[in-house]
Amino acid sequence: SLLVDSATRTMVVDGVQRQWRMGSLAREMFLRVVLGLVEDPGLREEVRARVEPLIRGGGATATSFDPAFAATLAGDALAAYRLATAADRATALAALTSLSPDERANLEGLSANRVASGLRTPVFLMHDESDTAIPFSQLAPLAAAIPPATATSGAGECGHRRSMPISTTNVATATASVIIEVCGRCCATL
């Protein structure tokens, strides 16, 4: 899950957990999601005071979670605090699981995978492990949600909003394969 990756600044790629260098845009979006889970404005500010330095800084550690503060929270506010202070993936996943059904549905509605499954045209996805806005681990689930999608990745050569130094031949080959796939469905010959 993107929120588990964001909370822990890790990603799982090919079954291996790796560190993810989370950029400022991703940190800001994660902070907004966490605070959006806290309905009461006064409580939201208390949670903000506790979690904003963690999210904008180096991330949660094993000592980030304050049990005394957590005891003052309940429901989705507690889940949000647990998520923002999760030092490992299991704790972050447990925090997400403890959200109310309404909040889980709201978060699922924000997922690109939900929208992607409705696409019916070939899509070429390009992503890289060095992306600081979206963890690389999000490529495979997105590609799986888009029928038919072609996914490729750079080897540390491109990140979000950086130009990818790949050869013109590779781009042309990928583009041609998409064109052939489309035309192969609707045209007898190219």
Coordinates of C-alpha atoms in Angstrom, one line a residue:
S1 CA 0.0 0.0 0.0
L2 CA 1.2 3.5 -0.8
L3 CA 0.3 4.6 2.8
V4 CA 2.4 1.8 4.3
D5 CA 5.3 2.7 2.0
S6 CA 4.9 6.4 3.0
A7 CA 4.6 5.7 6.8
T8 CA 7.7 3.5 6.9
R9 CA 9.7 5.0 4.0
T10 CA 10.2 1.6 2.7
M11 CA 9.0 -0.3 -0.4
V12 CA 8.8 -4.0 -1.3
V13 CA 10.1 -4.8 -4.7
D14 CA 10.4 -8.4 -5.9
G15 CA 9.7 -9.5 -2.4
V16 CA 12.6 -7.5 -0.9
Q17 CA 12.0 -4.6 1.4
R18 CA 14.1 -1.6 0.5
Q19 CA 14.4 1.9 1.8
W20 CA 12.5 4.6 -0.1
R21 CA 13.8 8.2 -0.2
M22 CA 10.6 10.1 0.3
G23 CA 10.6 13.6 -1.3
S24 CA 8.9 16.7 0.0
L25 CA 5.8 16.4 -2.2
A26 CA 5.2 12.8 -0.9
R27 CA 5.7 14.0 2.7
E28 CA 3.2 16.8 2.2
M29 CA 0.6 14.5 0.7
F30 CA 1.1 11.9 3.4
L31 CA 0.7 14.6 6.1
R32 CA -2.5 15.7 4.5
V33 CA -3.9 12.2 4.4
V34 CA -3.0 11.5 8.0
L35 CA -4.5 14.8 9.3
G36 CA -7.6 14.3 7.1
L37 CA -8.4 11.2 9.1
V38 CA -8.8 13.2 12.3
E39 CA -12.3 14.8 12.2
D40 CA -12.1 17.0 15.3
P41 CA -10.2 20.3 14.5
G42 CA -8.7 20.7 17.9
L43 CA -7.6 17.1 18.1
R44 CA -6.3 17.4 14.5
E45 CA -4.0 20.2 15.7
E46 CA -2.7 18.1 18.6
V47 CA -2.0 15.2 16.2
R48 CA -0.3 17.6 13.8
A49 CA 2.0 18.9 16.5
R50 CA 3.1 15.3 17.2
V51 CA 3.4 13.9 13.7
E52 CA 4.4 16.8 11.4
P53 CA 8.0 16.9 12.6
L54 CA 8.3 13.1 12.0
I55 CA 6.7 13.2 8.5
R56 CA 8.6 16.3 7.3
G57 CA 11.8 15.1 9.0
G58 CA 13.5 11.7 9.0
G59 CA 10.4 9.6 9.6
A60 CA 9.1 7.6 12.6
T61 CA 11.4 5.6 14.8
A62 CA 10.8 2.9 17.4
T63 CA 10.4 5.6 20.0
S64 CA 8.0 7.9 18.0
F65 CA 4.8 6.4 19.3
D66 CA 3.8 8.0 22.6
P67 CA 1.4 5.6 24.5
A68 CA 0.3 8.4 26.9
F69 CA -0.8 10.6 24.0
A70 CA -2.3 7.6 22.1
A71 CA -4.5 6.9 25.2
T72 CA -6.2 10.3 24.6
L73 CA -7.2 9.3 21.1
A74 CA -9.9 6.9 19.8
G75 CA -11.1 5.6 16.5
D76 CA -9.8 7.0 13.3
A77 CA -7.7 9.7 15.1
L78 CA -5.9 6.9 16.9
A79 CA -5.4 5.0 13.7
A80 CA -4.0 8.1 12.0
Y81 CA -1.6 8.6 14.9
R82 CA -0.5 5.0 14.8
L83 CA 0.0 5.2 11.0
A84 CA 2.1 8.4 11.2
T85 CA 4.3 6.9 14.0
A86 CA 4.7 3.4 12.6
A87 CA 8.3 2.4 12.5
D88 CA 7.6 -0.8 10.6
R89 CA 5.3 -2.1 7.8
A90 CA 3.3 -4.4 10.1
T91 CA 2.5 -1.6 12.5
A92 CA 1.5 0.7 9.6
L93 CA -0.7 -2.0 8.0
A94 CA -2.4 -2.7 11.4
A95 CA -3.1 1.1 11.7
L96 CA -4.7 1.1 8.3
T97 CA -6.7 -2.0 9.1
S98 CA -8.0 -0.3 12.3
L99 CA -9.6 2.6 10.4
S100 CA -13.3 2.7 10.2
P101 CA -14.9 1.1 7.2
D102 CA -16.0 4.6 5.9
E103 CA -12.4 5.9 6.1
R104 CA -11.0 2.8 4.4
A105 CA -13.5 3.2 1.6
N106 CA -12.6 6.9 1.3
L107 CA -8.9 6.0 1.0
E108 CA -9.6 3.2 -1.5
G109 CA -11.5 5.8 -3.6
L110 CA -8.3 7.8 -3.9
S111 CA -6.3 4.9 -5.3
A112 CA -5.1 5.3 -8.9
N113 CA -5.6 1.5 -9.2
R114 CA -9.3 2.0 -8.8
V115 CA -9.5 4.4 -11.7
A116 CA -6.9 2.5 -13.8
S117 CA -9.0 -0.6 -13.9
G118 CA -11.5 1.2 -16.1
L119 CA -9.0 2.1 -18.8
R120 CA -9.4 0.2 -22.0
T121 CA -6.6 1.6 -24.1
P122 CA -3.0 0.3 -24.1
V123 CA -0.9 2.2 -21.6
F124 CA 2.8 2.5 -21.3
L125 CA 4.0 3.0 -17.8
M126 CA 7.5 4.1 -17.0
H127 CA 8.8 4.4 -13.4
D128 CA 12.1 4.2 -11.6
E129 CA 13.4 3.1 -8.1
S130 CA 14.8 6.6 -7.5
D131 CA 11.4 8.3 -7.7
T132 CA 10.9 10.3 -4.5
A133 CA 7.2 11.2 -5.1
I134 CA 5.8 7.7 -5.7
P135 CA 7.5 4.5 -4.5
F136 CA 8.6 2.2 -7.2
S137 CA 6.7 -0.6 -5.5
Q138 CA 3.5 1.1 -6.8
L139 CA 4.3 0.3 -10.5
A140 CA 3.4 -3.4 -10.5
P141 CA 0.0 -3.0 -8.9
L142 CA -0.9 -0.2 -11.2
A143 CA 0.2 -2.1 -14.3
A144 CA -1.8 -5.1 -13.1
A145 CA -4.9 -2.9 -12.7
I146 CA -4.7 -1.5 -16.3
P147 CA -5.6 -4.1 -18.9
P148 CA -3.4 -4.2 -21.1
A149 CA -0.5 -2.2 -19.7
T150 CA 3.2 -2.3 -20.5
A151 CA 5.4 -1.3 -17.7
T152 CA 9.1 -0.6 -17.8
S153 CA 11.6 0.8 -15.3
G154 CA 14.9 2.6 -15.4
A155 CA 17.8 1.4 -13.3
G156 CA 18.2 4.5 -11.1
E157 CA 18.3 6.7 -14.1
C158 CA 15.1 8.6 -13.7
G159 CA 12.9 9.9 -10.9
H160 CA 9.6 11.6 -10.8
R161 CA 9.7 14.8 -12.9
R162 CA 13.2 14.1 -14.3
S163 CA 13.8 13.2 -17.9
M164 CA 14.8 9.7 -18.4
P165 CA 18.0 9.2 -20.3
I166 CA 16.9 6.2 -22.3
S167 CA 17.7 5.6 -25.9
T168 CA 15.5 6.8 -28.8
T169 CA 15.5 3.2 -30.0
N170 CA 13.9 2.0 -26.7
V171 CA 11.2 4.7 -26.8
A172 CA 10.5 4.0 -30.5
T173 CA 10.3 0.3 -29.9
A174 CA 7.9 0.7 -26.9
T175 CA 5.8 3.2 -28.9
A176 CA 5.7 1.0 -31.9
S177 CA 4.7 -2.1 -29.9
V178 CA 1.7 -0.1 -28.5
I179 CA 0.7 1.1 -32.0
I180 CA 1.0 -2.4 -33.4
E181 CA -1.1 -3.7 -30.5
V182 CA -3.8 -1.1 -31.1
C183 CA -3.7 -1.5 -34.8
G184 CA -3.6 -5.2 -34.6
R185 CA -7.0 -5.2 -33.0
C186 CA -8.7 -2.8 -35.3
C187 CA -6.8 -3.0 -38.6
A188 CA -6.1 -5.9 -40.9
T189 CA -2.7 -4.5 -41.9
L190 CA -0.4 -1.7 -40.8

